[in-house]
């Protein structure tokens, strides 16, 4: 009996070993579960102690079952290696697109990464940070993978740190921030391409086998042609309220590269990071290279939920003063362009006062004396007031603005220089250019070399002097109109630093300037501009309170642009101005601009009495509901691509007040034969809401039955008929809870 029992036990053990071998289970595997509220990202060591991403999907409830996950998935391809590597090296077992590619100090170009250790640390902001250490078993190279998890928002920030202790330089030829793997089939990508006045143009496509790349090689104005924000969905194009989606952005203000590869298993590999183009980085021993973060929000309920989670995260954890206030303003640019003087500007202060905005912004053209800034081909870099235009200086304008009970702000472009300037005459070596090549200008200017600490001091000094000389200066508009051509740094050459560091060190140099400024001036509002929306990312928004969406202020175009920006950014950071662009009514322009941070770029004295009255009342209305726009929850109801009327709403956090915008976007439809109600979203089904139309033009009556009361349940299931047509192309509704 005992002999038989022993034989049976040995047979069972043998069978177990066979099962383990053939199922590729690692008996002593290290398992690192990373959980958000609704999702799990599971990292695990394999038989070779390499780290794989064994699962990325709905949250796994039972931690005791995590050890079985790798048994269900085996994505080791004998031709290309491990497809679902958590951070794929180059030059050894892997033949697919790598996350990290290096050349060691001895010239060897192989790299292996194996799991060493990990830690999990709670952070003071409620997040949890995972740090995973990988090491090459042959060379003293170390990679740390970081995952900062915001559980409630289903949002993760992911980045890496690379270091080594070799005898010489480690040449890094690729250095990604994140390497993800999805087993969900049939992936779709929604990306956003840009050009001047046509920012955030959406493009959706089904991803098929091969690699789709989003990238930038622009340098300073990094998203001039392509945004680094994107949406991935599965099974179909991303939808607003259904389906699994990932909203993501590489938070980096320089060149980027994002690869989407559908592999031989029809799974999606995603590798995102700084663009290695012309950017081989020479890493010294013990120096740490930190990559920017890939930020991604996940949802099983479409882009709407993912957006709201990203908005909440941004306001609470990333955007400068994200829970604070913003200033409405009047800008002089389209009213005067470069043609102004002290008298013209102070006259516009009265316009700002009559409209009721908080601040007057003086735009380009106020500086330069030897080379006066009377157009865009001279003066840039010479940041002293033009004595002919402004004989009493900036301080005088601030005092005059205060007499009208408004604040004063100013435009600068401190990273750039005109060849026709004193700065260029005195410091030609401060400019990024190839000495053997003809200079290439964009808007008649060149880019200053921010790899150079002297140039960093100069740029910092431009802003610091403005605030030091004018302590009551209340706002800065920071512009950037040129990209980097002829990429060469005289400073890097002098320091014997490789020119391939230029693009990265330029961006890091700019961050150093901004960090110094925010250390001294932590709360002063600053708008980020780049010939429109040529710059916008969550690294910049640690230093800037807002950004300029586009130079295209035609309100019809802005409906589409603002809609697409809203996937990624809360409305508090998007600057929307009412201007003379477009043939739409003043009401339509104001209504569109009100779905963000409202501003004006008009001459109020040229408005009719009714138009001025409307603007004044609209600014008062905006003041009453801006808190909901800035800090509430946004719900996109009807998108402008599929419907004649685009519609969205914002709810207060308590869901007791709602602001709803509806805009006619298809003017080719001259007669609407059928009007269907628009279903609302985000309300409390058990509350009663009174509906009122606001922002009415003087002497017009609302077609809405004002004071009508509906339940939240009715409004979300049946909806409201919004009277939008050619005669009434925009409607703003206010819904308030009836208690």
CSV table of C-alpha atoms in Angstrom, one decimal, residues 72-311:
chain,number,residue,atom,x,y,z
A,72,UNK,CA,-3.2,32.0,-20.0
A,73,UNK,CA,-1.0,34.1,-22.2
A,74,UNK,CA,2.3,33.2,-23.9
A,75,UNK,CA,3.4,35.8,-26.4
A,76,UNK,CA,7.0,34.5,-27.0
A,77,UNK,CA,7.7,34.5,-30.7
A,78,UNK,CA,10.7,32.4,-31.7
A,79,UNK,CA,11.4,34.8,-34.5
A,80,UNK,CA,11.3,38.1,-32.6
A,81,UNK,CA,11.4,37.3,-28.9
A,82,UNK,CA,9.0,38.3,-26.1
A,83,UNK,CA,6.3,40.5,-27.5
A,84,UNK,CA,4.9,41.6,-24.1
A,85,UNK,CA,8.1,42.6,-22.5
A,86,UNK,CA,7.6,45.4,-20.0
A,87,UNK,CA,10.6,47.3,-21.3
A,88,UNK,CA,12.1,45.8,-24.4
A,89,UNK,CA,15.9,46.0,-24.9
A,90,UNK,CA,17.9,45.8,-28.1
A,91,UNK,CA,20.7,43.7,-29.4
A,92,UNK,CA,20.1,40.4,-27.6
A,93,UNK,CA,17.0,38.2,-27.8
A,94,UNK,CA,14.6,40.9,-29.1
A,95,UNK,CA,14.2,41.7,-32.8
A,96,UNK,CA,11.1,43.8,-32.5
A,97,UNK,CA,10.9,47.6,-32.0
A,98,UNK,CA,12.9,48.2,-28.7
A,99,UNK,CA,12.1,50.6,-25.9
A,100,UNK,CA,15.9,51.1,-25.1
A,101,UNK,CA,18.8,50.9,-27.4
A,102,UNK,CA,22.4,51.6,-26.2
A,103,UNK,CA,26.0,51.3,-27.2
A,104,UNK,CA,28.2,50.5,-24.2
A,105,UNK,CA,31.5,52.3,-23.5
A,106,UNK,CA,33.4,49.3,-25.0
A,107,UNK,CA,31.4,49.5,-28.2
A,108,UNK,CA,29.1,46.6,-27.6
A,109,UNK,CA,25.5,47.3,-28.6
A,110,UNK,CA,23.8,44.5,-26.8
A,111,UNK,CA,21.5,44.9,-23.8
A,112,UNK,CA,19.6,42.6,-21.5
A,113,UNK,CA,17.3,43.7,-18.7
A,114,UNK,CA,16.3,41.4,-15.8
A,115,UNK,CA,14.2,42.1,-12.7
A,116,UNK,CA,16.2,43.1,-9.6
A,117,UNK,CA,13.7,44.6,-7.1
A,118,UNK,CA,10.7,46.8,-6.6
A,119,UNK,CA,9.1,49.1,-4.1
A,120,UNK,CA,5.6,50.6,-3.6
A,121,UNK,CA,5.3,53.9,-1.9
A,122,UNK,CA,2.1,55.9,-1.0
A,123,UNK,CA,2.4,59.6,-1.9
A,124,UNK,CA,1.0,62.6,-0.1
A,125,UNK,CA,-1.3,63.4,-2.9
A,126,UNK,CA,-3.2,60.1,-2.5
A,127,UNK,CA,-1.4,58.4,-5.4
A,128,UNK,CA,0.8,55.3,-5.1
A,129,UNK,CA,4.2,55.0,-6.8
A,130,UNK,CA,5.7,51.8,-8.0
A,131,UNK,CA,9.4,51.7,-8.7
A,132,UNK,CA,10.8,48.6,-10.5
A,133,UNK,CA,14.5,48.1,-10.9
A,134,UNK,CA,15.9,46.2,-13.9
A,135,UNK,CA,19.6,45.5,-14.5
A,136,UNK,CA,21.8,44.1,-17.2
A,137,UNK,CA,23.5,41.0,-15.8
A,138,UNK,CA,26.7,41.7,-17.8
A,139,UNK,CA,27.0,45.5,-17.9
A,140,UNK,CA,26.4,47.9,-15.0
A,141,UNK,CA,23.3,49.4,-16.6
A,142,UNK,CA,20.2,50.1,-14.5
A,143,UNK,CA,16.7,51.0,-15.6
A,144,UNK,CA,14.0,52.1,-13.2
A,145,UNK,CA,10.4,51.8,-14.3
A,146,UNK,CA,8.0,54.2,-12.6
A,147,UNK,CA,4.2,53.9,-12.4
A,148,UNK,CA,2.4,56.7,-10.5
A,149,UNK,CA,-1.1,55.5,-10.0
A,150,UNK,CA,-4.2,57.7,-9.3
A,151,UNK,CA,-6.6,55.0,-8.4
A,152,UNK,CA,-9.9,56.8,-8.4
A,153,UNK,CA,-9.2,58.5,-11.7
A,154,UNK,CA,-8.1,55.3,-13.4
A,155,UNK,CA,-5.0,57.2,-14.5
A,156,UNK,CA,-1.3,56.3,-14.6
A,157,UNK,CA,1.8,58.3,-15.2
A,158,UNK,CA,4.6,56.1,-16.5
A,159,UNK,CA,8.3,57.0,-17.0
A,160,UNK,CA,11.8,55.6,-16.7
A,161,UNK,CA,15.2,56.5,-15.3
A,162,UNK,CA,18.3,55.2,-16.9
A,163,UNK,CA,21.8,55.1,-15.3
A,164,UNK,CA,25.0,53.2,-15.5
A,165,UNK,CA,28.4,52.8,-13.8
A,166,UNK,CA,30.6,51.8,-16.8
A,167,UNK,CA,34.1,53.2,-17.3
A,168,UNK,CA,33.1,55.6,-20.0
A,169,UNK,CA,30.1,57.0,-21.9
A,170,UNK,CA,26.9,55.0,-22.5
A,171,UNK,CA,25.5,56.2,-25.9
A,172,UNK,CA,21.7,56.0,-25.8
A,173,UNK,CA,20.1,55.7,-29.2
A,174,UNK,CA,16.6,55.2,-28.0
A,175,UNK,CA,15.1,55.7,-24.5
A,176,UNK,CA,11.3,55.3,-24.3
A,177,UNK,CA,9.1,56.4,-21.4
A,178,UNK,CA,6.6,53.5,-21.7
A,179,UNK,CA,6.3,50.1,-23.3
A,180,UNK,CA,2.7,48.8,-23.1
A,181,UNK,CA,1.0,45.7,-24.5
A,182,UNK,CA,-2.8,45.1,-25.2
A,183,UNK,CA,-4.4,41.8,-25.9
A,184,UNK,CA,-7.7,43.4,-26.8
A,185,UNK,CA,-8.3,42.8,-30.5
A,186,UNK,CA,-9.1,45.2,-33.4
A,187,UNK,CA,-7.4,48.4,-32.1
A,188,UNK,CA,-8.3,51.9,-33.4
A,189,UNK,CA,-6.3,55.0,-33.1
A,190,UNK,CA,-7.7,58.6,-33.0
A,191,UNK,CA,-4.8,61.0,-33.5
A,192,UNK,CA,-4.8,64.8,-34.1
A,193,UNK,CA,-2.7,66.6,-36.7
A,194,UNK,CA,-1.9,70.3,-36.7
A,195,UNK,CA,-1.0,73.2,-38.8
A,196,UNK,CA,-1.2,76.9,-38.3
A,197,UNK,CA,-4.9,77.9,-37.7
A,198,UNK,CA,-5.9,74.2,-38.1
A,199,UNK,CA,-4.9,72.7,-34.8
A,200,UNK,CA,-6.4,69.4,-33.4
A,201,UNK,CA,-7.8,68.0,-36.6
A,202,UNK,CA,-9.0,64.5,-35.8
A,203,UNK,CA,-8.1,61.4,-37.7
A,204,UNK,CA,-9.4,58.0,-36.9
A,205,UNK,CA,-8.1,54.7,-38.3
A,206,UNK,CA,-8.1,51.0,-37.6
A,207,UNK,CA,-4.6,49.8,-36.8
A,208,UNK,CA,-3.4,46.8,-38.8
A,209,UNK,CA,-0.2,44.8,-38.7
A,210,UNK,CA,2.9,47.0,-38.9
A,211,UNK,CA,3.9,50.2,-37.2
A,212,UNK,CA,2.0,53.5,-37.1
A,213,UNK,CA,4.1,56.4,-35.8
A,214,UNK,CA,3.2,59.8,-34.5
A,215,UNK,CA,6.2,62.0,-34.2
A,216,UNK,CA,7.6,65.5,-34.1
A,217,UNK,CA,11.0,66.9,-35.2
A,218,UNK,CA,10.1,70.6,-34.8
A,219,UNK,CA,12.2,71.2,-31.7
A,220,UNK,CA,10.8,74.3,-30.0
A,221,UNK,CA,7.3,74.5,-31.5
A,222,UNK,CA,6.9,70.8,-31.0
A,223,UNK,CA,3.3,70.1,-31.9
A,224,UNK,CA,3.0,72.4,-34.9
A,225,UNK,CA,2.2,69.5,-37.2
A,226,UNK,CA,1.2,66.6,-34.9
A,227,UNK,CA,-0.2,66.4,-31.4
A,228,UNK,CA,1.3,64.0,-28.8
A,229,UNK,CA,-2.2,63.3,-27.4
A,230,UNK,CA,-4.1,60.3,-28.8
A,231,UNK,CA,-7.0,57.9,-28.1
A,232,UNK,CA,-6.8,54.1,-28.4
A,233,UNK,CA,-10.0,52.1,-28.5
A,234,UNK,CA,-10.8,48.5,-29.3
A,235,UNK,CA,-13.4,46.8,-31.6
A,236,UNK,CA,-14.5,50.2,-33.1
A,237,UNK,CA,-13.7,53.8,-33.2
A,238,UNK,CA,-13.7,55.5,-29.9
A,239,UNK,CA,-17.2,56.4,-28.7
A,240,UNK,CA,-18.3,58.9,-26.1
A,241,UNK,CA,-20.1,56.6,-23.6
A,242,UNK,CA,-19.3,53.0,-24.5
A,243,UNK,CA,-16.3,50.8,-25.1
A,244,UNK,CA,-12.8,50.4,-23.7
A,245,UNK,CA,-10.6,53.5,-24.4
A,246,UNK,CA,-7.3,54.9,-23.4
A,247,UNK,CA,-6.8,58.7,-23.5
A,248,UNK,CA,-3.0,59.4,-23.5
A,249,UNK,CA,-0.4,62.1,-23.9
A,250,UNK,CA,3.4,62.1,-23.7
A,251,UNK,CA,4.0,65.1,-21.4
A,252,UNK,CA,7.1,66.4,-23.2
A,253,UNK,CA,7.6,69.9,-24.8
A,254,UNK,CA,10.2,68.7,-27.4
A,255,UNK,CA,10.4,66.1,-30.1
A,256,UNK,CA,8.4,63.0,-29.5
A,257,UNK,CA,7.9,59.6,-31.1
A,258,UNK,CA,5.0,57.2,-30.4
A,259,UNK,CA,4.8,53.8,-32.1
A,260,UNK,CA,1.7,51.7,-32.4
A,261,UNK,CA,2.6,48.2,-33.6
A,262,UNK,CA,0.1,45.4,-34.2
A,263,UNK,CA,2.1,42.2,-33.9
A,264,UNK,CA,1.8,38.7,-35.3
A,265,UNK,CA,-0.8,37.8,-32.6
A,266,UNK,CA,-2.9,40.9,-33.6
A,267,UNK,CA,-2.1,42.5,-30.3
A,268,UNK,CA,-1.0,46.1,-29.8
A,269,UNK,CA,2.4,47.2,-28.6
A,270,UNK,CA,2.8,50.8,-27.7
A,271,UNK,CA,6.1,52.5,-27.2
A,272,UNK,CA,6.2,56.2,-26.4
A,273,UNK,CA,9.0,58.6,-25.6
A,274,UNK,CA,11.4,61.4,-26.7
A,275,UNK,CA,12.1,61.2,-30.4
A,276,UNK,CA,15.6,59.7,-30.8
A,277,UNK,CA,16.0,61.4,-34.2
A,278,UNK,CA,19.3,63.3,-34.3
A,279,UNK,CA,19.3,62.9,-30.5
A,280,UNK,CA,21.7,60.2,-29.5
A,281,UNK,CA,22.4,61.0,-25.8
A,282,UNK,CA,25.8,60.4,-24.2
A,283,UNK,CA,25.2,59.4,-20.6
A,284,UNK,CA,28.1,59.8,-18.2
A,285,UNK,CA,28.7,57.3,-15.4
A,286,UNK,CA,26.3,57.7,-12.4
A,287,UNK,CA,24.4,60.4,-14.3
A,288,UNK,CA,20.6,59.7,-14.3
A,289,UNK,CA,18.5,60.3,-17.4
A,290,UNK,CA,14.8,60.7,-16.6
A,291,UNK,CA,12.3,60.4,-19.5
A,292,UNK,CA,9.1,62.4,-19.6
A,293,UNK,CA,5.9,60.7,-18.5
A,294,UNK,CA,3.3,59.0,-20.6
A,295,UNK,CA,0.0,59.9,-19.0
A,296,UNK,CA,-3.0,57.7,-19.7
A,297,UNK,CA,-6.5,57.5,-18.5
A,298,UNK,CA,-8.5,54.3,-18.9
A,299,UNK,CA,-12.3,53.7,-19.2
A,300,UNK,CA,-14.7,50.9,-20.1
A,301,UNK,CA,-17.4,53.6,-20.7
A,302,UNK,CA,-15.9,55.6,-23.5
A,303,UNK,CA,-14.1,58.9,-23.9
A,304,UNK,CA,-16.5,60.9,-21.8
A,305,UNK,CA,-15.6,59.1,-18.5
A,306,UNK,CA,-11.9,59.0,-19.4
A,307,UNK,CA,-11.9,62.7,-20.2
A,308,UNK,CA,-13.6,63.7,-16.9
A,309,UNK,CA,-11.1,61.6,-15.0
A,310,UNK,CA,-8.2,63.2,-16.8
A,311,UNK,CA,-9.7,66.7,-16.2
